[in-house]
Amino acid sequence: MKNIIILALLLSLCCCKEVRAQIVNQLLFSKTNGVYAMWDGTLVKTMGYSTTLSANIDLPSPTLVYNQGDSVKLTLWNKSQGAPHTIHLHGLDVDQQNDGVPQLSFTVHHDEKKDYHFVAPHAGTYIYHCHVVSTVHVQGGMYGMIIVRPTNGSTTQTWDNGYTYDQDMAWMMSEVDTTWHHDTIINHTHDTSQTTHTLPTNYTPQYFLVNGKSEQQLSGAGLAVNANVNEKIYLRLANIGYYGNRIVLPSALNTKIISSDGRPLPNLEQSDTVMLFPGERYGLLLEATGAITDSIQIEYFDLNTQAIQNTQNVPVQISGTVAVAELSNEQPSISCSVWPNPANTQVHLNVALLQSELLNGELLDINGRMVHQFSTFLAKGNTSLTLPITELGTGVYFLKLKTSAEQLVKKLIVEH
Amino acid sequence: MIHNRLCSGLKVMLVVLVFSGLLEDAKGITLVEKLYINRDSMEMVTGDKLPYLVFNRSTNFEQQNAVLELAVGDTLDLWIINTDTATHGFQIKSIMGTSLSIPAGDSVHLVQEFSNEGVYIYHDPQQYPYNLYLGLGGMIYVKNHLHERFYWNMKEHASNWNTTLVNGGTVSLNNYKPDYFTINGNSHPDINADSTARIEGNVGDTLILCIANTGRGIHSIHFHGYHAEILYSSKHSHHVGRSKDTFPIYPMETLELRLVPDKPGEYPVHDHNLVAISANSIYPNGMFSTILIAP
Ligand SMILES: [Cu+2]
Ligand SMILES: [Cu+2]
């Protein structure tokens, strides 16, 4: 036994019920010197936000993650050398002062640094984007996703008392029309006395993106869907383009549409097709009951003609648990023994890790409700953890332990 | 201003209540209306003029189609007078099974009872979809409440189509590239000057927005500041009850939304197909308006 860690869990046993609102200070730079490589190697000039001054402008801009109830101070430091910029917190319903709309809220001029103050509302999926000459600046790349997690920060629950899931994925759809990315447009002059702005005459995009990626890039990490049978995936979708999206999912994923625009749907909808229009977000719960190799199809259609202009496919690989065990000769990255079981006052976990890493643990009751959560950084090898359980009622619980590579579920019986 | 409108709204409803009280079957009142099909041209925000056709309440050409409003159970007694030199028609989508044909200079009479709350599109189905495209599409709102309400008839215009069509030319439906985007015939900044379109109210009020898309494009209306609830959706009845901040609307479809503002301020409501926030490529002269909420 290398380490003995007694987790001070007595206080936090009921942590899921507690409001863990935090004060979050965050800084974003706005810049217009982005050079973004499309899937075919074409370099496109972009504008966007970054968390450090030296970072490249990515497409989309970084995802901002908060917990419901967080008091956020989001600072925008404009380093664009040209036009003013703002942050519109799309869907967060912030007050007028912090809404990021020129004339109605403040704008941030070059070298200025100004703060947006808001409280992260309902857990859900939102967007942030610039609202200065919005048609140009959003197409230019000034957009990103905002994810608001439940009050307790859970990464396995959709919202307070919501659905539980095993992994979540977030896809932001957009398009790029390279004629809107010429230097004269991305670095357009800006006269503050001018109330109108001339746009390029046509919008006919050549690139159709999911998180800035397309074609073979969609097989890459972070986009392709990889899961096991009966694993629940919470898929967050957002459309920040100027086209419509029709998402067609393999029927074997048993898709349930559970939320939209940061709110649970009053009645969940079972459908393999989801339509997503500019500015909309949807939350889907996917759970395959059998192994599949397929893809999720994303169509991009012109809103004026409804003609499909492009289709992208994101691979889906759902493995049967048996198949994984047979195929894999690798040692599991985590193993754990639990004793005593049944237990009365406390339970000991002997966790063995292949490498030093962050271990995320959750204790779920028989209904899948999370009753306790912890995360702790553990060294490679064996570690003993002690979990007090005096506050838990008699019954069956599941202990879920997650490493970066896999997760392990142990059944635990509490008897008083 | 808001107060005045509210008062007049109440008076109208009082009259309705008195009337319905007097009627034996208490089924509602009969609303007598006349719609004139007028041809002239529409002045765009840029000053350009497009040949246009509209349903107006008189022979005076106005560039927005009349909104007809009834309560659930009311009957519409409607005359449609064709002042144009071409044959036109009349139909109420999903209410009337067949359409009425109206020869040039002629008129037709229609009596229709409305038993369900909702927003309905009336239009000219002749030469479909070209007479509709040229402007002949309006809305009927069937209400079941006393709340303050606003009306958006959303439509885009491909200026070259209007000229081509009135000169007997043909256009390709598959190559539709609108360059003007209007709400009740206006683009930003004129939408806010239209008191039937500009959403105004106080914190805690129940405000109703009736939307009809009489254009050919799909629009995706985004509210800043607030979520609103879908009360009626002609295309997706299962969307009723959803609370959202962005509302897509398909061509020839309608929505009824309820907004209960929880804070004061002035917030944009606009099409999030941001290309539609323009007129002849001038930003932001398109489908962009603001909500104004007093404390
Ligand atoms: Cu900007
Ligand atoms: Cu937005």
XYZ file of C-alpha atoms and ligand atoms in Angstrom:
713
model
C 0.000 0.000 0.000
C 1.720 3.120 -1.254
C -0.651 5.794 -0.141
C -3.404 5.988 2.318
C -5.812 8.748 1.618
C -8.725 9.249 3.885
C -11.045 11.344 1.822
C -12.730 13.930 3.944
C -16.050 12.907 2.626
C -18.228 13.409 5.674
C -18.786 17.024 4.743
C -19.237 16.369 1.088
C -21.465 13.328 1.248
C -24.418 15.455 0.391
C -22.474 17.627 -1.995
C -24.784 16.998 -4.911
C -27.553 18.815 -3.122
C -25.373 21.738 -2.173
C -25.142 24.826 -4.285
C -21.519 25.091 -5.279
C -21.791 28.457 -7.000
C -18.406 29.863 -7.706
C -16.990 33.145 -8.799
C -15.388 32.595 -12.187
C -13.043 35.120 -13.779
C -12.166 34.492 -17.369
C -10.290 36.418 -20.033
C -10.765 36.257 -23.785
C -8.777 38.135 -26.417
C -10.418 39.099 -29.687
C -8.123 39.018 -32.685
C -8.427 39.212 -36.461
C -5.113 37.666 -37.487
C -6.283 34.047 -37.603
C -5.098 31.686 -40.313
C -7.115 28.494 -40.221
C -6.367 25.371 -42.257
C -9.447 23.757 -43.778
C -9.554 19.963 -44.188
C -8.032 20.169 -47.689
C -5.165 22.406 -46.575
C -6.696 25.653 -47.822
C -5.706 28.482 -45.490
C -8.480 30.878 -44.560
C -8.120 34.180 -42.724
C -10.287 34.336 -39.635
C -11.217 36.447 -36.645
C -11.974 34.914 -33.277
C -11.363 34.670 -29.549
C -8.473 33.062 -27.688
C -7.658 32.594 -24.018
C -4.072 33.828 -24.369
C -2.678 36.607 -26.505
C -0.216 34.339 -28.285
C -2.611 31.449 -28.990
C -3.705 30.817 -32.566
C -7.290 31.614 -33.426
C -9.116 28.299 -33.507
C -12.440 27.563 -35.189
C -14.694 27.528 -33.233
C -13.214 29.646 -30.430
C -12.648 27.872 -27.071
C -15.660 26.299 -25.353
C -16.554 28.089 -22.115
C -17.751 25.805 -19.318
C -19.596 26.960 -16.194
C -21.704 25.433 -13.481
C -25.264 26.599 -13.034
C -25.285 29.475 -10.568
C -21.677 30.547 -11.174
C -21.101 34.297 -11.024
C -19.020 34.970 -14.086
C -16.839 37.925 -14.945
C -15.843 37.428 -18.577
C -13.284 39.981 -19.684
C -12.851 40.834 -23.347
C -9.521 42.336 -24.336
C -9.656 43.532 -27.918
C -6.326 43.053 -29.689
C -7.707 43.206 -33.225
C -6.003 46.455 -34.344
C -9.243 47.396 -36.115
C -12.957 46.993 -35.524
C -14.526 46.912 -32.070
C -15.885 43.565 -30.898
C -18.313 42.294 -28.282
C -19.438 39.024 -26.716
C -23.101 38.222 -27.107
C -24.085 35.439 -24.679
C -26.617 33.759 -26.939
C -29.412 32.145 -24.938
C -28.093 33.073 -21.487
C -30.716 35.867 -21.263
C -28.288 38.278 -19.577
C -29.324 41.874 -18.863
C -29.128 44.586 -21.516
C -25.817 46.020 -20.279
C -24.052 42.670 -20.743
C -25.857 41.574 -23.915
C -23.021 42.497 -26.278
C -25.100 44.382 -28.838
C -23.602 47.660 -30.165
C -25.704 50.752 -29.361
C -27.719 48.818 -26.738
C -24.690 47.539 -24.744
C -21.009 48.481 -24.654
C -18.528 47.679 -27.411
C -14.847 46.972 -26.848
C -12.471 48.948 -29.047
C -8.924 48.012 -29.925
C -6.737 47.726 -26.817
C -9.733 48.170 -24.536
C -10.510 45.618 -21.860
C -14.091 45.395 -20.576
C -16.029 42.980 -18.381
C -19.244 41.050 -18.951
C -20.997 40.091 -15.709
C -23.637 37.386 -15.558
C -24.821 34.405 -13.574
C -24.750 31.148 -15.534
C -28.422 30.161 -15.837
C -30.052 26.785 -16.484
C -27.667 23.932 -17.232
C -27.560 23.470 -20.983
C -25.871 24.367 -24.236
C -25.400 27.950 -25.391
C -23.354 30.000 -27.847
C -21.225 33.111 -27.596
C -20.426 35.295 -30.562
C -19.543 38.822 -31.575
C -22.462 41.120 -32.422
C -20.531 43.854 -34.241
C -21.471 43.703 -37.967
C -22.598 40.253 -36.856
C -23.081 38.789 -40.355
C -19.385 39.431 -41.073
C -17.867 38.790 -37.636
C -19.737 35.518 -37.028
C -18.876 34.204 -40.505
C -15.361 35.486 -39.807
C -15.118 32.983 -36.941
C -16.043 34.909 -33.788
C -18.098 32.163 -32.176
C -17.827 29.383 -29.654
C -19.895 27.160 -27.414
C -20.925 27.688 -23.821
C -21.728 24.633 -21.721
C -23.461 25.114 -18.398
C -23.242 22.039 -16.199
C -25.598 21.307 -13.288
C -25.185 23.229 -10.032
C -22.882 20.560 -8.584
C -20.676 20.551 -11.691
C -21.544 16.964 -12.570
C -20.163 15.677 -15.863
C -22.592 12.758 -15.879
C -25.900 14.536 -15.381
C -27.681 16.725 -17.945
C -29.085 19.222 -15.437
C -30.125 19.305 -11.777
C -32.227 16.166 -11.241
C -31.904 15.453 -14.963
C -30.809 12.442 -16.981
C -27.532 10.693 -16.216
C -25.083 9.890 -18.974
C -21.656 8.303 -19.339
C -20.027 10.706 -21.777
C -20.969 13.945 -23.445
C -19.997 15.343 -26.812
C -20.580 18.815 -28.223
C -20.808 19.616 -31.931
C -21.070 23.089 -33.350
C -22.082 23.288 -36.996
C -21.071 26.176 -39.240
C -19.934 26.930 -42.781
C -17.133 28.912 -44.376
C -17.495 30.902 -47.592
C -13.934 31.901 -48.477
C -15.108 35.046 -50.294
C -16.158 36.360 -46.867
C -12.619 35.783 -45.543
C -10.625 38.136 -47.752
C -8.283 40.353 -45.818
C -10.355 43.466 -46.668
C -13.384 41.851 -44.982
C -11.683 40.222 -41.975
C -9.688 43.395 -41.320
C -12.378 45.802 -42.457
C -12.120 49.442 -41.565
C -14.542 50.624 -38.962
C -15.942 54.096 -38.602
C -17.970 54.307 -35.388
C -20.189 57.045 -36.850
C -21.211 54.648 -39.613
C -24.402 52.736 -38.809
C -24.469 50.461 -41.864
C -21.969 48.155 -43.481
C -21.808 46.564 -46.943
C -21.725 42.756 -46.987
C -20.416 40.483 -49.748
C -23.281 39.929 -52.236
C -23.613 36.154 -52.007
C -23.285 33.541 -49.323
C -22.307 30.259 -51.010
C -20.050 28.359 -48.606
C -17.471 25.833 -49.809
C -16.712 24.332 -46.378
C -19.234 22.642 -44.097
C -17.981 22.193 -40.582
C -18.501 20.323 -37.348
C -16.340 21.973 -34.682
C -14.322 23.512 -37.515
C -13.588 20.096 -39.063
C -14.904 18.245 -42.108
C -14.470 15.189 -44.328
C -11.832 12.727 -43.076
C -11.050 14.969 -40.082
C -14.382 13.863 -38.619
C -12.910 10.453 -37.799
C -10.456 12.144 -35.460
C -10.472 12.183 -31.711
C -13.137 14.201 -30.016
C -15.606 13.998 -32.889
C -16.154 10.369 -33.828
C -18.566 8.599 -31.519
C -16.898 5.729 -29.665
C -18.811 3.984 -26.945
C -19.862 0.653 -25.566
C -23.240 -0.967 -25.751
C -25.620 0.542 -23.165
C -23.369 3.501 -22.577
C -25.357 6.743 -22.591
C -24.032 9.614 -24.672
C -25.285 13.167 -24.225
C -24.788 14.828 -27.608
C -25.019 18.628 -27.601
C -25.697 20.236 -30.968
C -25.506 23.918 -31.930
C -25.891 25.650 -35.291
C -24.057 28.977 -35.702
C -24.017 28.888 -39.521
C -26.397 30.513 -42.021
C -27.686 27.187 -43.357
C -30.050 24.638 -41.871
C -28.785 21.296 -40.563
C -30.579 18.000 -40.800
C -28.940 15.422 -38.537
C -29.740 11.803 -39.324
C -28.689 9.291 -36.668
C -28.502 5.506 -37.005
C -31.751 4.128 -35.609
C -29.728 1.687 -33.474
C -28.652 4.673 -31.339
C -32.249 5.005 -30.032
C -32.010 8.795 -30.060
C -34.079 10.764 -27.589
C -34.301 14.536 -28.016
C -34.340 15.802 -24.436
C -33.498 19.503 -24.471
C -33.326 22.603 -26.610
C -31.977 26.124 -26.174
C -30.831 25.448 -22.599
C -34.142 24.039 -21.360
C -35.432 20.486 -20.900
C -38.215 19.640 -23.362
C -41.580 19.261 -21.580
C -41.892 15.881 -23.340
C -38.911 14.059 -24.751
C -39.137 13.229 -28.431
C -37.915 9.986 -29.949
C -36.577 10.647 -33.426
C -33.616 9.669 -35.591
C -33.782 13.010 -37.381
C -33.091 16.364 -35.796
C -33.471 19.679 -37.611
C -31.273 22.491 -36.373
C -31.558 26.080 -37.594
C -29.225 29.047 -37.101
C -28.898 29.885 -33.403
C -30.668 26.718 -32.194
C -29.291 24.077 -29.839
C -30.532 20.574 -29.123
C -29.537 17.954 -26.565
C -29.781 14.284 -27.540
C -29.419 11.157 -25.477
C -27.998 8.215 -27.435
C -27.863 4.660 -26.202
C -27.156 1.680 -28.411
C -28.374 -1.731 -27.299
C -26.168 -3.557 -29.804
C -22.767 -3.114 -31.438
C -22.782 -0.857 -34.518
C -20.408 0.603 -37.062
C -22.207 3.416 -38.812
C -22.192 7.188 -39.088
C -24.225 10.224 -38.135
C -25.082 12.183 -41.238
C -25.176 15.976 -41.171
C -26.807 17.722 -44.115
C -26.323 21.433 -44.733
C -29.137 23.046 -46.682
C -29.791 26.462 -48.158
C -32.574 28.155 -46.178
C -34.019 29.830 -49.274
C -34.338 26.774 -51.496
C -34.095 23.967 -48.886
C -31.642 22.332 -51.304
C -28.990 20.213 -49.585
C -25.590 21.692 -50.467
C -23.366 19.283 -48.574
C -23.378 16.200 -46.354
C -20.795 15.351 -43.721
C -20.553 12.026 -41.903
C -19.272 11.494 -38.391
C -18.298 7.849 -37.741
C -20.031 5.929 -34.975
C -18.478 2.860 -33.387
C -20.428 1.126 -30.649
C -18.647 -1.910 -29.255
C -20.254 -4.826 -27.549
C -18.666 -5.382 -24.131
C -17.808 -8.981 -25.004
C -16.101 -7.996 -28.202
C -13.950 -5.443 -26.400
C -12.760 -7.985 -23.830
C -11.912 -10.477 -26.553
C -10.155 -8.030 -28.793
C -8.205 -6.225 -26.156
C -5.023 -7.800 -24.878
C -4.199 -4.633 -23.042
C -4.219 -4.489 -19.295
C -7.127 -2.439 -17.947
C -6.079 1.082 -16.893
C -7.977 0.711 -13.637
C -9.012 -2.067 -11.310
C -10.624 -1.778 -7.912
C -11.723 -3.970 -5.048
C -14.397 -2.947 -2.557
C -14.680 -4.224 1.018
C -16.562 -4.884 3.173
C -19.519 -5.406 0.884
C -22.252 -5.233 2.234
C -20.925 -2.356 4.352
C -22.277 -0.420 7.320
C -20.214 2.655 8.273
C -17.441 2.872 5.713
C -16.150 1.120 2.670
C -12.536 0.688 1.550
C -11.529 0.887 -2.072
C -8.251 -0.509 -3.272
C -7.683 1.237 -6.599
C -4.918 0.158 -8.961
C -3.968 2.503 -11.804
C -1.663 1.790 -14.760
C -0.523 5.415 -14.764
C -0.760 8.415 -12.447
C -3.889 10.324 -13.308
C -7.114 11.986 -12.222
C -9.725 9.571 -10.962
C -13.362 10.672 -11.114
C -15.742 8.789 -8.893
C -19.489 8.790 -8.545
C -21.848 6.927 -6.292
C -25.270 6.343 -7.853
C -28.347 4.969 -6.181
C -30.472 2.227 -7.693
C -32.371 4.852 -9.744
C -29.170 6.190 -11.253
C -29.346 9.364 -9.145
C -25.960 10.613 -8.094
C -25.621 10.708 -4.312
C -21.945 11.480 -4.129
C -19.124 12.579 -6.369
C -15.381 13.021 -5.961
C -12.263 13.493 -8.013
C -8.741 12.935 -6.848
C -5.347 12.689 -8.478
C -3.812 9.283 -7.775
C -0.308 7.966 -8.309
C 0.393 4.934 -10.483
C -0.023 1.670 -8.589
C -2.238 0.869 -5.638
C -4.047 3.416 -3.506
C -6.458 2.863 -0.641
C -9.439 5.167 -0.353
C -12.035 5.202 2.404
C -15.582 6.239 1.772
C -17.821 6.947 4.800
C -21.350 5.734 4.119
C -23.167 6.400 7.402
C -25.344 9.022 5.676
C -26.527 6.628 2.998
C -29.722 4.670 3.405
C -29.809 0.888 3.235
C -29.869 -0.265 -0.364
C -27.978 -1.034 -3.540
C -25.562 1.539 -4.969
C -23.208 1.667 -7.916
C -19.737 3.099 -7.650
C -18.545 4.455 -10.977
C -14.797 5.109 -11.312
C -13.501 6.868 -14.412
C -9.999 7.299 -15.738
C -9.111 9.036 -18.980
C -9.280 5.700 -20.783
C -12.147 3.783 -19.274
C -14.663 3.450 -16.543
C -15.399 0.771 -14.020
C -18.654 0.125 -12.207
C -18.802 -1.697 -8.862
C -21.947 -2.698 -7.054
C -22.069 -1.707 -3.396
C -24.627 -2.821 -0.817
C -25.247 -0.638 2.224
C -26.840 -2.247 5.281
C -27.402 -0.435 8.577
C -48.698 54.449 -25.394
C -48.586 50.887 -24.118
C -51.302 51.788 -21.644
C -53.518 53.208 -24.390
C -53.225 50.131 -26.526
C -53.998 47.898 -23.631
C -57.097 49.975 -22.826
C -58.389 49.857 -26.373
C -57.746 46.131 -26.422
C -59.838 45.779 -23.277
C -62.651 47.887 -24.739
C -62.790 45.692 -27.795
C -62.985 42.633 -25.605
C -65.713 44.194 -23.453
C -67.749 44.762 -26.600
C -67.118 41.154 -27.558
C -68.257 39.967 -24.136
C -71.430 42.084 -24.267
C -72.205 40.809 -27.743
C -71.591 37.195 -26.926
C -73.712 37.601 -23.815
C -76.578 38.797 -25.970
C -76.391 35.896 -28.370
C -78.465 32.889 -27.473
C -75.907 30.236 -28.265
C -73.007 32.385 -26.944
C -70.955 31.054 -29.845
C -69.159 34.297 -30.575
C -69.565 37.286 -32.784
C -69.495 37.714 -36.525
C -66.643 39.862 -37.738
C -67.393 41.618 -41.020
C -64.275 42.431 -43.055
C -63.379 43.473 -46.595
C -60.078 42.766 -48.269
C -59.035 44.519 -51.478
C -56.414 43.044 -53.747
C -54.267 46.060 -54.652
C -51.389 46.337 -57.083
C -48.675 48.977 -56.801
C -45.059 48.974 -55.723
C -43.367 48.450 -52.424
C -40.745 50.889 -51.253
C -37.755 49.126 -49.767
C -35.552 50.517 -46.969
C -32.921 51.414 -49.581
C -35.453 53.511 -51.538
C -35.711 50.919 -54.322
C -39.231 50.070 -55.474
C -40.516 46.583 -56.274
C -43.772 45.762 -58.085
C -46.062 44.314 -55.403
C -49.542 42.993 -54.644
C -51.299 43.094 -51.250
C -54.557 42.423 -49.430
C -55.567 45.768 -47.866
C -58.688 46.862 -45.960
C -59.374 49.604 -48.528
C -58.426 50.456 -52.096
C -55.488 52.464 -50.731
C -52.301 50.519 -51.346
C -50.374 49.818 -48.143
C -47.339 47.579 -48.267
C -48.442 45.293 -45.447
C -51.222 42.723 -45.656
C -54.169 43.245 -43.290
C -54.190 41.174 -40.072
C -57.647 39.745 -39.362
C -58.254 38.967 -35.698
C -61.048 36.972 -34.123
C -61.700 35.127 -30.876
C -62.207 31.379 -30.729
C -65.799 30.643 -31.778
C -66.155 33.831 -33.854
C -67.286 33.825 -37.460
C -65.553 35.740 -40.229
C -67.849 37.309 -42.817
C -65.412 38.325 -45.537
C -65.658 40.021 -48.906
C -62.586 39.891 -51.139
C -62.536 42.483 -53.921
C -60.097 42.146 -56.785
C -59.084 45.650 -57.958
C -56.392 44.187 -60.218
C -56.519 43.518 -63.963
C -55.656 39.820 -63.523
C -57.586 36.933 -61.987
C -56.708 36.244 -58.353
C -57.856 33.794 -55.721
C -58.354 33.345 -52.005
C -57.698 30.508 -49.617
C -57.070 30.095 -45.890
C -54.410 27.449 -45.414
C -55.545 24.382 -43.427
C -59.021 25.931 -42.899
C -60.567 26.105 -46.372
C -60.393 22.912 -48.389
C -60.810 24.659 -51.720
C -59.854 28.053 -53.033
C -62.040 30.817 -54.432
C -61.313 32.314 -57.832
C -61.834 36.066 -58.270
C -61.836 37.436 -61.828
C -60.415 40.933 -62.425
C -62.746 43.620 -61.031
C -64.936 40.996 -59.347
C -65.459 39.989 -55.718
C -66.285 36.910 -53.650
C -67.983 36.424 -50.294
C -66.976 33.958 -47.641
C -68.327 33.029 -44.201
C -66.069 30.963 -42.008
C -66.269 30.029 -38.327
C -63.036 29.595 -36.377
C -63.134 27.122 -33.526
C -59.429 26.729 -32.717
C -56.838 29.155 -31.376
C -53.965 29.727 -33.764
C -52.383 31.765 -36.500
C -53.610 31.030 -40.033
C -52.309 32.193 -43.394
C -54.666 33.525 -46.046
C -53.255 33.899 -49.534
C -53.823 33.939 -53.265
C -53.290 30.365 -54.521
C -53.540 31.348 -58.224
C -50.347 31.045 -60.306
C -48.925 29.353 -57.221
C -46.491 30.318 -55.838
C -46.033 33.490 -57.868
C -49.016 35.594 -56.740
C -48.130 34.685 -53.186
C -44.518 35.564 -53.886
C -45.612 38.963 -55.237
C -47.097 39.756 -51.827
C -50.557 38.193 -51.562
C -50.264 36.480 -48.185
C -51.530 37.660 -44.793
C -52.534 36.283 -41.397
C -55.645 35.569 -39.402
C -55.197 35.373 -35.655
C -57.715 33.404 -33.634
C -57.139 34.296 -29.984
C -58.457 32.985 -26.713
C -57.036 35.576 -24.306
C -56.899 39.311 -23.573
C -53.145 39.791 -23.655
C -51.213 42.402 -25.568
C -50.277 40.995 -28.964
C -47.976 41.683 -31.871
C -47.893 40.387 -35.441
C -44.997 39.515 -37.707
C -45.600 38.683 -41.334
C -42.100 37.657 -42.422
C -41.129 37.688 -46.068
C -38.069 37.918 -48.272
C -37.859 39.402 -51.738
C -35.544 38.661 -54.651
C -35.859 42.047 -56.337
C -35.136 40.717 -59.842
C -38.033 38.229 -59.508
C -40.664 40.943 -58.948
C -39.763 42.775 -62.141
C -39.450 39.572 -64.160
C -42.763 38.139 -62.928
C -44.880 41.262 -63.490
C -43.486 41.459 -67.015
C -44.640 37.905 -67.718
C -41.176 36.378 -67.462
C -40.258 33.150 -65.717
C -37.995 32.554 -62.725
C -36.320 29.415 -61.435
C -37.629 28.300 -58.038
C -34.382 26.414 -57.476
C -32.340 29.548 -57.846
C -33.914 31.830 -55.270
C -31.521 34.409 -53.820
C -33.515 36.993 -51.873
C -31.865 40.358 -51.276
C -34.548 42.058 -49.127
C -36.024 40.792 -45.867
C -39.122 42.373 -44.344
C -41.456 42.057 -41.371
C -44.924 43.512 -42.171
C -43.369 45.076 -45.264
C -40.632 46.901 -43.327
C -36.938 46.320 -42.724
C -34.755 47.579 -39.888
C -34.883 50.372 -38.697
C -38.517 50.817 -39.801
C -39.854 47.658 -38.075
C -39.652 49.374 -34.679
C -41.862 52.207 -36.005
C -44.661 49.697 -36.702
C -46.563 49.426 -33.395
C -48.164 46.143 -34.496
C -44.684 44.585 -34.880
C -42.574 46.262 -32.202
C -42.882 44.261 -28.967
C -43.374 46.646 -26.052
C -44.534 45.923 -22.532
C -43.706 45.863 -18.860
C -41.930 43.354 -16.665
C -44.390 40.587 -15.809
C -46.753 41.276 -18.724
C -47.887 38.413 -20.932
C -47.011 39.402 -24.491
C -48.107 37.384 -27.501
C -46.257 37.326 -30.816
C -48.072 35.902 -33.838
C -45.735 34.992 -36.673
C -46.587 34.017 -40.228
C -43.943 33.238 -42.813
C -45.429 34.175 -46.179
C -42.049 34.049 -47.910
C -40.201 31.150 -49.494
C -37.256 30.935 -47.130
C -36.929 29.436 -43.658
C -36.292 32.016 -40.951
C -34.819 31.389 -37.513
C -35.933 34.075 -35.096
C -33.715 34.635 -32.088
C -34.768 36.527 -28.959
C -32.143 38.296 -26.896
C -32.866 38.677 -23.188
C -35.644 36.133 -22.854
C -36.901 32.666 -23.611
C -40.460 32.453 -24.948
C -42.947 29.605 -25.009
C -44.525 28.106 -28.116
C -48.329 28.295 -27.793
C -49.152 27.219 -31.335
C -47.149 25.790 -34.208
C -48.873 25.017 -37.514
C -46.120 22.605 -38.600
C -45.043 20.979 -35.343
C -47.914 20.664 -32.882
C -45.651 18.621 -30.587
C -43.436 21.720 -30.124
C -46.196 23.437 -28.139
C -45.033 24.077 -24.576
C -41.337 24.296 -25.427
C -39.403 27.194 -23.968
C -36.816 28.433 -26.451
C -34.786 31.459 -27.502
C -34.631 30.598 -31.213
C -37.684 29.777 -33.330
C -37.355 28.432 -36.848
C -40.332 29.031 -39.100
C -40.901 27.325 -42.446
C -42.511 28.958 -45.482
C -46.321 29.124 -45.226
C -46.202 28.117 -41.558
C -47.151 30.028 -38.430
C -46.216 30.284 -34.761
C -47.768 31.840 -31.683
C -45.309 32.684 -28.909
C -45.786 33.864 -25.344
C -43.189 36.104 -23.735
C -43.335 37.049 -20.060
C -40.406 39.436 -19.542
C -38.627 39.045 -16.193
C -36.431 42.139 -16.504
C -36.503 45.514 -18.191
C -34.417 46.566 -21.152
C -34.178 46.840 -24.893
C -33.194 43.586 -26.586
C -32.906 42.566 -30.242
C -35.158 39.997 -31.880
C -33.758 39.027 -35.244
C -33.321 36.363 -37.853
C -30.241 34.301 -36.930
C -29.677 33.530 -40.567
C -27.563 36.666 -40.302
C -27.633 37.134 -44.092
C -31.301 38.099 -43.609
C -30.192 41.128 -41.562
C -29.510 43.054 -44.750
C -31.150 44.890 -47.633
C -29.374 44.722 -50.965
C -26.302 43.643 -48.915
C -26.530 46.613 -46.532
C -26.262 45.490 -42.901
C -28.339 45.641 -40.650
C -31.342 46.676 -42.790
C -33.213 43.375 -42.670
C -35.173 41.263 -40.179
C -33.972 43.004 -37.040
C -36.186 44.623 -34.432
C -35.987 45.258 -30.688
C -38.175 44.383 -27.714
C -38.678 47.268 -25.287
C -39.598 46.332 -21.724
C -40.280 48.944 -19.049
C -39.657 48.091 -15.346
Cu -16.387 41.199 -33.739
Cu -26.828 34.795 -31.495
